[in-house]
């Protein structure tokens, strides 16, 4: 789960990390009023959306007066901001963060990411910050340093010196400060089960202070039950509406670009189903795992989610009946197909306990459902039907 920059900075501030002072506003009126109270020689108006690249897209404006803040707010607020991360339709800006502007001497890149291959956190640092790290990685990968953190030791002196070297920092006090910052950021990751903290840019101010000018934090969704304070920061307006519905019903759903909707129980089976669709020359419209207990209600919600995606031209249901028997699932599918008026081709593959009964129920339903017991054939069939439309 992602949060907004201003929320991330509030969290980081509670750990004593150096972030700018700022206020979040949701209207032009408040932007002007707060800027008057704030009254700094340099104020930075920043669009709050769950996407980066705002600077280049006009979503970060340096202002020298209250009037400039007001003008910037009028220009940005309640309008879509299109960055390289939002897609062409952009993301509506509903909140602004007005910050005390920092005087930048150097912009660095700093992030902590979970390195799954090594099973530990990794610090990624580069002397070239402010710009997209992907660009730096492409053009000059030698400018990026990775520092693995052994979980049993946490941040050690040599990690700090490694990162300091990347930044070209020699001043003893600055290196000590860097050590404190890295240690605290690592603590945030551990305490809150975050899997990413990205500070870009991480700056050295003209006054010689290290400062966190931007902050992106991403949290492990499966650990959120332990962190109600973090869950409370969720902004559903920034999230995909269908993914929200799925989360509420405890379904694992991810929208994809293809046109064949998939309803499957079990993540492994879902992956295999998607692979087969691709093998047959089509693309899956989604990943959808209804979980071990594919109840009628869950099946119905799953159909609802799949059908509200207008790209879907056909649905492949692939369910393995274990604890939940195939005949019961078949009734669930029929009920859902009837109540939701499924209008696209529907191919169902049921395997497991009571699968012959389940398939018979589907065949006798009088609905346009094709029951096939082999997964290969079922995939071929749905692809054939969709491509024939
Ligand atoms: P992003 O483009 O969405 O990643 O937004 P950032 O928060 O990284 O801001 C983009 C750029 O705006 C930064 O790289 C800085 O160059 C500039 N910027 C942001 N805050 C300040 C500030 O307080 N002072 C100055 N001088 N520039 C800033
Ligand atoms: Mn940034």
Short mmCIF file of C-alpha atoms and ligand atoms in Angstrom, two decimals:
data_model
loop_
_atom_site.label_atom_id
_atom_site.label_comp_id
_atom_site.label_asym_id
_atom_site.label_seq_id
_atom_site.Cartn_x
_atom_site.Cartn_y
_atom_site.Cartn_z
CA UNK A 1 0.00 0.00 0.00
CA UNK A 2 1.24 3.46 -0.87
CA UNK A 3 0.71 6.68 1.06
CA UNK A 4 1.06 10.34 0.19
CA UNK A 5 4.31 12.24 0.50
CA UNK A 6 3.00 14.47 3.31
CA UNK A 7 1.89 11.41 5.28
CA UNK A 8 5.26 9.76 4.76
CA UNK A 9 7.03 12.89 5.95
CA UNK A 10 4.86 13.12 9.07
CA UNK A 11 5.78 9.56 9.88
CA UNK A 12 9.49 10.18 9.26
CA UNK A 13 9.35 13.28 11.43
CA UNK A 14 8.19 11.22 14.42
CA UNK A 15 11.50 9.36 14.11
CA UNK A 16 13.39 12.64 14.24
CA UNK A 17 14.31 12.54 10.56
CA UNK A 18 15.04 15.87 8.85
CA UNK A 19 12.07 16.80 6.67
CA UNK A 20 10.74 20.25 5.80
CA UNK A 21 7.89 21.82 7.68
CA UNK A 22 4.68 21.88 5.71
CA UNK A 23 0.90 22.03 5.62
CA UNK A 24 -1.55 19.94 3.64
CA UNK A 25 -4.48 21.76 2.04
CA UNK A 26 -7.43 20.66 -0.06
CA UNK A 27 -8.66 23.96 -1.47
CA UNK A 28 -7.24 27.08 -3.10
CA UNK A 29 -8.78 29.11 -0.27
CA UNK A 30 -6.85 27.11 2.33
CA UNK A 31 -3.69 27.21 0.24
CA UNK A 32 -3.76 31.01 0.33
CA UNK A 33 -4.78 31.22 3.99
CA UNK A 34 -2.14 28.73 5.13
CA UNK A 35 0.55 30.33 3.00
CA UNK A 36 -0.18 33.65 4.76
CA UNK A 37 0.34 32.03 8.15
CA UNK A 38 3.31 29.97 6.95
CA UNK A 39 4.91 32.99 5.33
CA UNK A 40 8.33 31.66 4.28
CA UNK A 41 10.60 33.35 1.73
CA UNK A 42 10.49 30.20 -0.40
CA UNK A 43 7.44 27.93 -0.38
CA UNK A 44 7.09 24.78 -2.44
CA UNK A 45 3.63 23.75 -3.61
CA UNK A 46 3.54 20.01 -4.24
CA UNK A 47 0.72 17.98 -5.78
CA UNK A 48 -0.11 14.97 -3.60
CA UNK A 49 -0.79 11.94 -5.76
CA UNK A 50 0.46 8.38 -5.51
CA UNK A 51 2.84 8.81 -8.42
CA UNK A 52 6.28 10.22 -8.95
CA UNK A 53 7.62 12.47 -11.69
CA UNK A 54 5.51 15.38 -10.47
CA UNK A 55 8.35 17.87 -10.79
CA UNK A 56 8.75 17.41 -14.54
CA UNK A 57 4.96 17.39 -15.00
CA UNK A 58 4.43 20.78 -13.32
CA UNK A 59 3.22 19.34 -10.03
CA UNK A 60 5.99 20.92 -7.93
CA UNK A 61 6.12 24.72 -7.95
CA UNK A 62 8.61 26.97 -6.16
CA UNK A 63 6.86 30.12 -4.90
CA UNK A 64 8.28 33.33 -3.47
CA UNK A 65 5.01 34.89 -2.23
CA UNK A 66 1.51 34.09 -1.05
CA UNK A 67 0.19 35.22 -4.44
CA UNK A 68 2.41 32.73 -6.20
CA UNK A 69 1.20 29.95 -3.90
CA UNK A 70 -2.40 30.87 -4.68
CA UNK A 71 -1.70 30.91 -8.42
CA UNK A 72 0.06 27.54 -8.24
CA UNK A 73 -2.82 26.03 -6.27
CA UNK A 74 -5.34 27.33 -8.82
CA UNK A 75 -3.30 25.78 -11.58
CA UNK A 76 -2.78 22.35 -10.03
CA UNK A 77 -5.64 21.57 -7.64
CA UNK A 78 -8.67 19.52 -8.76
CA UNK A 79 -7.11 18.86 -12.16
CA UNK A 80 -5.46 15.75 -13.53
CA UNK A 81 -1.69 15.69 -13.33
CA UNK A 82 -0.08 13.55 -16.00
CA UNK A 83 3.31 12.14 -15.10
CA UNK A 84 5.25 9.20 -16.55
CA UNK A 85 3.81 7.09 -13.73
CA UNK A 86 0.10 8.00 -13.94
CA UNK A 87 -0.73 6.77 -17.43
CA UNK A 88 -2.15 9.09 -20.12
CA UNK A 89 -5.37 9.91 -18.24
CA UNK A 90 -3.41 11.35 -15.31
CA UNK A 91 -4.40 11.46 -11.68
CA UNK A 92 -6.70 14.13 -10.19
CA UNK A 93 -4.90 16.26 -7.60
CA UNK A 94 -7.07 16.50 -4.47
CA UNK A 95 -4.47 17.56 -1.94
CA UNK A 96 -1.53 19.93 -1.97
CA UNK A 97 1.41 20.07 0.36
CA UNK A 98 2.96 23.48 0.95
CA UNK A 99 6.50 23.22 2.25
CA UNK A 100 9.19 25.45 3.61
CA UNK A 101 11.57 25.57 0.64
CA UNK A 102 15.09 24.24 1.13
CA UNK A 103 18.22 25.66 -0.49
CA UNK A 104 19.78 22.85 -2.42
CA UNK A 105 23.50 22.39 -2.88
CA UNK A 106 23.49 18.76 -4.08
CA UNK A 107 20.71 16.26 -4.88
CA UNK A 108 21.37 12.58 -4.10
CA UNK A 109 19.30 9.44 -4.48
CA UNK A 110 18.56 7.20 -1.51
CA UNK A 111 16.24 4.27 -1.14
CA UNK A 112 15.75 1.14 0.92
CA UNK A 113 14.21 -1.75 -0.95
CA UNK A 114 13.59 -5.34 -0.10
CA UNK A 115 16.06 -7.46 -2.06
CA UNK A 116 14.13 -10.71 -2.41
CA UNK A 117 17.03 -12.58 -3.96
CA UNK A 118 19.28 -11.89 -0.95
CA UNK A 119 16.46 -11.91 1.58
CA UNK A 120 17.41 -8.59 3.12
CA UNK A 121 17.01 -4.87 2.82
CA UNK A 122 19.27 -3.04 0.41
CA UNK A 123 20.25 0.59 0.36
CA UNK A 124 20.39 1.99 -3.14
CA UNK A 125 22.30 5.22 -3.38
CA UNK A 126 23.55 7.48 -6.11
CA UNK A 127 25.25 10.82 -6.30
CA UNK A 128 22.83 11.66 -9.07
CA UNK A 129 19.48 12.39 -7.46
CA UNK A 130 16.42 14.38 -8.38
CA UNK A 131 16.19 12.67 -11.74
CA UNK A 132 14.56 9.30 -12.30
CA UNK A 133 16.72 6.52 -10.96
CA UNK A 134 15.65 4.35 -13.92
CA UNK A 135 17.33 6.87 -16.23
CA UNK A 136 20.54 6.81 -14.22
CA UNK A 137 20.43 3.00 -14.19
CA UNK A 138 20.13 2.97 -17.97
CA UNK A 139 22.72 5.61 -18.84
CA UNK A 140 25.31 5.21 -16.10
CA UNK A 141 24.72 2.18 -13.90
CA UNK A 142 28.18 2.61 -12.35
CA UNK A 143 26.81 5.66 -10.53
CA UNK A 144 24.47 3.48 -8.48
CA UNK A 145 25.64 1.67 -5.36
CA UNK A 146 23.90 -1.17 -3.58
CA UNK A 147 24.54 -1.81 0.09
CA UNK A 148 23.09 -5.03 1.51
CA UNK A 149 22.09 -4.97 5.16
CA UNK A 150 22.49 -8.22 7.05
CA UNK A 151 19.28 -8.55 9.08
CA UNK A 152 21.04 -9.68 12.28
CA UNK A 153 23.31 -6.63 12.45
CA UNK A 154 21.19 -3.83 11.04
CA UNK A 155 22.98 -0.68 9.89
CA UNK A 156 26.71 -0.79 10.65
CA UNK A 157 29.47 1.76 10.30
CA UNK A 158 30.76 0.23 7.08
CA UNK A 159 27.30 0.55 5.47
CA UNK A 160 27.32 4.24 6.29
CA UNK A 161 30.85 4.73 4.92
CA UNK A 162 29.87 2.88 1.76
CA UNK A 163 26.94 5.23 1.14
CA UNK A 164 28.98 8.30 2.17
CA UNK A 165 31.59 7.35 -0.43
CA UNK A 166 28.92 7.16 -3.11
CA UNK A 167 27.81 10.68 -2.24
CA UNK A 168 31.39 11.95 -1.97
CA UNK A 169 30.85 13.08 1.62
CA UNK A 170 34.08 13.58 3.61
CA UNK A 171 32.99 15.78 6.48
CA UNK A 172 32.99 13.80 9.74
CA UNK A 173 29.84 15.43 11.10
CA UNK A 174 27.97 14.91 7.86
CA UNK A 175 28.92 11.24 7.81
CA UNK A 176 27.78 10.88 11.41
CA UNK A 177 24.49 12.56 10.49
CA UNK A 178 24.15 10.24 7.49
CA UNK A 179 24.58 7.28 9.86
CA UNK A 180 21.76 8.54 12.05
CA UNK A 181 19.49 9.04 9.06
CA UNK A 182 20.14 5.58 7.63
CA UNK A 183 19.62 3.96 11.03
CA UNK A 184 16.30 5.73 11.57
CA UNK A 185 15.00 4.97 8.09
CA UNK A 186 15.87 1.32 8.59
CA UNK A 187 13.99 1.40 11.89
CA UNK A 188 10.89 2.79 10.12
CA UNK A 189 11.05 -0.10 7.65
CA UNK A 190 11.25 -2.68 10.41
CA UNK A 191 8.67 -1.10 12.71
CA UNK A 192 6.06 -0.55 10.02
CA UNK A 193 6.71 -3.48 7.67
CA UNK A 194 7.48 -1.17 4.79
CA UNK A 195 9.04 -2.73 1.70
CA UNK A 196 10.22 0.50 0.16
CA UNK A 197 11.36 3.91 1.30
CA UNK A 198 12.56 6.17 -1.46
CA UNK A 199 14.07 9.59 -0.80
CA UNK A 200 14.65 11.30 -4.12
CA UNK A 201 16.10 13.78 -3.82
CA UNK A 202 18.03 13.36 -0.60
CA UNK A 203 19.78 16.71 -0.47
CA UNK A 204 22.72 18.50 1.00
CA UNK A 205 21.54 22.06 1.66
CA UNK A 206 23.70 25.12 1.10
CA UNK A 207 23.88 25.30 4.92
CA UNK A 208 25.57 21.87 4.87
CA UNK A 209 22.66 19.84 6.27
CA UNK A 210 21.42 16.53 4.96
CA UNK A 211 17.68 16.73 4.30
CA UNK A 212 14.89 14.48 3.01
CA UNK A 213 13.22 16.51 0.28
CA UNK A 214 10.85 13.88 -1.10
CA UNK A 215 9.55 10.67 0.46
CA UNK A 216 7.79 7.65 -0.89
CA UNK A 217 6.92 4.77 1.42
CA UNK A 218 5.25 1.56 0.39
CA UNK A 219 3.95 -0.96 2.93
CA UNK A 220 3.53 -4.71 2.73
CA UNK A 221 -0.22 -5.21 2.37
CA UNK A 222 -0.25 -8.55 4.15
CA UNK A 223 1.24 -6.98 7.28
CA UNK A 224 -1.20 -4.07 7.48
CA UNK A 225 -3.38 -5.85 10.03
CA UNK A 226 -0.56 -5.19 12.49
CA UNK A 227 -0.51 -1.47 11.73
CA UNK A 228 -3.91 0.22 12.06
CA UNK A 229 -2.12 3.60 12.17
CA UNK A 230 -0.75 2.95 8.68
CA UNK A 231 -3.99 1.42 7.36
CA UNK A 232 -5.72 4.65 8.42
CA UNK A 233 -3.54 6.54 5.91
CA UNK A 234 -5.01 4.66 2.97
CA UNK A 235 -6.45 6.97 0.29
CA UNK A 236 -8.92 4.88 -1.71
CA UNK A 237 -9.28 7.64 -4.29
CA UNK A 238 -5.71 6.89 -5.34
CA UNK A 239 -6.38 3.18 -5.70
CA UNK A 240 -8.09 1.16 -8.39
CA UNK A 241 -11.84 0.94 -7.51
CA UNK A 242 -12.06 -2.72 -8.50
CA UNK A 243 -9.02 -3.62 -6.46
CA UNK A 244 -10.68 -1.91 -3.48
CA UNK A 245 -13.88 -3.96 -3.95
CA UNK A 246 -11.81 -7.12 -4.19
CA UNK A 247 -9.89 -6.30 -1.03
CA UNK A 248 -13.14 -5.78 0.88
CA UNK A 249 -14.29 -9.25 -0.20
CA UNK A 250 -10.92 -10.80 0.51
CA UNK A 251 -10.22 -11.64 -3.14
CA UNK A 252 -6.80 -11.22 -4.68
CA UNK A 253 -7.38 -9.20 -7.81
CA UNK A 254 -5.00 -7.42 -10.14
CA UNK A 255 -6.20 -5.85 -13.37
CA UNK A 256 -4.16 -6.62 -16.46
CA UNK A 257 -4.28 -5.47 -20.08
CA UNK A 258 -5.81 -8.48 -21.87
CA UNK A 259 -9.44 -9.39 -22.65
CA UNK A 260 -9.96 -12.79 -21.06
CA UNK A 261 -11.24 -12.58 -17.52
CA UNK A 262 -9.99 -15.33 -15.21
CA UNK A 263 -11.59 -16.63 -12.05
CA UNK A 264 -9.43 -19.16 -10.28
CA UNK A 265 -8.93 -20.51 -6.78
CA UNK A 266 -5.36 -20.58 -5.57
CA UNK A 267 -2.53 -18.29 -6.65
CA UNK A 268 -0.53 -21.08 -8.31
CA UNK A 269 -3.49 -22.23 -10.36
CA UNK A 270 -4.18 -18.60 -11.28
CA UNK A 271 -0.62 -18.21 -12.59
CA UNK A 272 -0.87 -21.46 -14.55
CA UNK A 273 -4.19 -20.37 -16.04
CA UNK A 274 -2.75 -17.06 -17.16
CA UNK A 275 0.23 -18.84 -18.71
CA UNK A 276 -2.06 -21.13 -20.66
CA UNK A 277 -4.12 -18.23 -21.99
CA UNK A 278 -0.92 -16.63 -23.23
CA UNK A 279 0.20 -19.92 -24.73
CA UNK A 280 -3.06 -20.04 -26.69
CA UNK A 281 -2.27 -16.62 -28.14
CA UNK A 282 -4.43 -14.34 -25.98
CA UNK A 283 -3.87 -12.15 -22.92
CA UNK A 284 -5.51 -12.41 -19.49
CA UNK A 285 -7.59 -9.41 -18.36
CA UNK A 286 -6.76 -10.01 -14.75
CA UNK A 287 -5.29 -12.13 -12.04
CA UNK A 288 -8.06 -13.20 -9.69
CA UNK A 289 -7.70 -15.66 -6.88
CA UNK A 290 -10.97 -16.31 -5.06
CA UNK A 291 -9.13 -18.25 -2.37
CA UNK A 292 -9.59 -21.65 -0.87
CA UNK A 293 -13.24 -21.22 0.06
CA UNK A 294 -14.92 -20.27 -3.19
CA UNK A 295 -18.36 -19.55 -1.71
CA UNK A 296 -21.27 -18.47 -3.86
CA UNK A 297 -20.99 -14.92 -2.56
CA UNK A 298 -17.30 -14.78 -3.43
CA UNK A 299 -17.94 -16.22 -6.88
CA UNK A 300 -20.61 -13.57 -7.43
CA UNK A 301 -18.35 -10.71 -6.38
CA UNK A 302 -15.60 -12.13 -8.55
CA UNK A 303 -17.96 -12.14 -11.57
CA UNK A 304 -19.04 -8.59 -10.74
CA UNK A 305 -15.44 -7.42 -10.66
CA UNK A 306 -14.52 -9.20 -13.88
CA UNK A 307 -17.62 -7.98 -15.72
CA UNK A 308 -17.17 -4.35 -14.72
CA UNK A 309 -13.94 -4.38 -16.72
CA UNK A 310 -15.15 -3.37 -20.17
CA UNK A 311 -12.13 -4.95 -21.85
CA UNK A 312 -13.33 -8.43 -20.87
CA UNK A 313 -14.62 -10.36 -23.89
CA UNK A 314 -14.81 -13.78 -22.31
CA UNK A 315 -14.37 -15.50 -18.96
CA UNK A 316 -12.49 -18.62 -18.02
CA UNK A 317 -13.36 -20.12 -14.66
CA UNK A 318 -10.85 -22.63 -13.38
CA UNK A 319 -11.69 -24.00 -9.98
CA UNK A 320 -10.30 -26.92 -8.11
CA UNK A 321 -12.89 -28.27 -5.73
CA UNK A 322 -11.27 -29.49 -2.54
CA UNK A 323 -13.06 -28.69 0.69
CA UNK A 324 -15.58 -26.83 -1.44
CA UNK A 325 -17.23 -29.46 -3.67
CA UNK A 326 -17.61 -28.92 -7.42
CA UNK A 327 -21.42 -29.36 -7.43
CA UNK A 328 -21.79 -26.55 -4.89
CA UNK A 329 -19.44 -24.35 -6.88
CA UNK A 330 -21.42 -25.12 -10.05
CA UNK A 331 -24.61 -23.90 -8.36
CA UNK A 332 -22.75 -20.76 -7.29
CA UNK A 333 -21.55 -20.09 -10.83
CA UNK A 334 -25.05 -20.58 -12.27
CA UNK A 335 -26.64 -18.31 -9.66
CA UNK A 336 -24.03 -15.63 -10.28
CA UNK A 337 -24.27 -15.94 -14.07
CA UNK A 338 -28.06 -15.58 -13.88
CA UNK A 339 -28.23 -12.70 -11.44
CA UNK A 340 -25.47 -10.76 -13.21
CA UNK A 341 -26.64 -11.57 -16.76
CA UNK A 342 -23.24 -12.70 -17.96
CA UNK A 343 -23.23 -11.64 -21.61
CA UNK A 344 -19.79 -12.85 -22.67
CA UNK A 345 -18.67 -16.41 -23.47
CA UNK A 346 -18.09 -18.40 -20.33
CA UNK A 347 -15.92 -21.51 -20.16
CA UNK A 348 -15.74 -23.38 -16.88
CA UNK A 349 -13.28 -26.02 -15.87
CA UNK A 350 -14.09 -27.78 -12.63
CA UNK A 351 -11.81 -30.42 -11.18
CA UNK A 352 -11.65 -32.17 -7.86
CA UNK A 353 -14.30 -33.47 -5.50
CA UNK A 354 -17.62 -34.20 -7.25
CA UNK A 355 -16.41 -32.76 -10.55
CA UNK A 356 -18.67 -34.99 -12.77
CA UNK A 357 -21.72 -33.81 -10.80
CA UNK A 358 -20.57 -30.21 -11.06
CA UNK A 359 -20.09 -30.43 -14.81
CA UNK A 360 -23.47 -32.05 -15.27
CA UNK A 361 -25.14 -29.24 -13.33
CA UNK A 362 -23.47 -26.69 -15.60
CA UNK A 363 -24.45 -28.56 -18.78
CA UNK A 364 -28.06 -28.91 -17.64
CA UNK A 365 -28.34 -25.27 -16.60
CA UNK A 366 -29.61 -24.13 -20.00
CA UNK A 367 -27.15 -21.24 -19.79
CA UNK A 368 -24.48 -20.56 -22.37
CA UNK A 369 -21.75 -22.12 -20.25
CA UNK A 370 -19.20 -24.47 -21.70
CA UNK A 371 -18.02 -27.05 -19.15
CA UNK A 372 -14.68 -28.61 -20.04
CA UNK A 373 -12.63 -30.77 -17.75
CA UNK A 374 -9.18 -30.37 -19.27
CA UNK A 375 -7.44 -27.09 -18.63
CA UNK A 376 -5.66 -27.09 -22.02
CA UNK A 377 -8.93 -27.52 -23.87
CA UNK A 378 -10.74 -25.00 -21.70
CA UNK A 379 -8.06 -22.37 -22.42
CA UNK A 380 -8.13 -23.11 -26.14
CA UNK A 381 -11.91 -22.90 -26.16
CA UNK A 382 -12.20 -19.51 -24.45
CA UNK A 383 -9.47 -18.04 -26.66
CA UNK A 384 -11.21 -19.42 -29.76
CA UNK A 385 -14.58 -18.01 -28.69
CA UNK A 386 -13.18 -14.57 -27.87
CA UNK A 387 -11.20 -14.36 -31.10
CA UNK A 388 -14.30 -15.34 -33.09
CA UNK A 389 -16.26 -12.34 -31.72
P1 LIG B 1 8.81 14.25 -7.91
O1 LIG B 1 9.20 14.91 -9.20
O2 LIG B 1 7.40 13.78 -7.93
O3 LIG B 1 9.76 13.18 -7.52
O4 LIG B 1 8.86 15.42 -6.77
P2 LIG B 1 10.06 15.90 -5.84
O5 LIG B 1 9.55 16.07 -4.48
O6 LIG B 1 11.24 15.01 -5.98
O7 LIG B 1 10.40 17.32 -6.41
C1 LIG B 1 10.92 17.52 -7.70
C2 LIG B 1 12.05 18.52 -7.73
O8 LIG B 1 11.60 19.77 -7.22
C3 LIG B 1 13.22 18.17 -6.83
O9 LIG B 1 14.11 17.28 -7.48
C4 LIG B 1 13.84 19.49 -6.56
O10 LIG B 1 14.74 19.84 -7.61
C5 LIG B 1 12.67 20.46 -6.59
N1 LIG B 1 12.32 20.80 -5.21
C6 LIG B 1 11.45 20.15 -4.39
N2 LIG B 1 11.45 20.71 -3.16
C7 LIG B 1 12.30 21.74 -3.20
C8 LIG B 1 12.76 22.71 -2.25
O11 LIG B 1 12.37 22.74 -1.06
N3 LIG B 1 13.67 23.63 -2.67
C9 LIG B 1 14.15 23.64 -3.94
N4 LIG B 1 15.05 24.57 -4.28
N5 LIG B 1 13.77 22.76 -4.87
C10 LIG B 1 12.86 21.80 -4.51
MN1 LIG B 2 11.10 12.86 -6.12
#
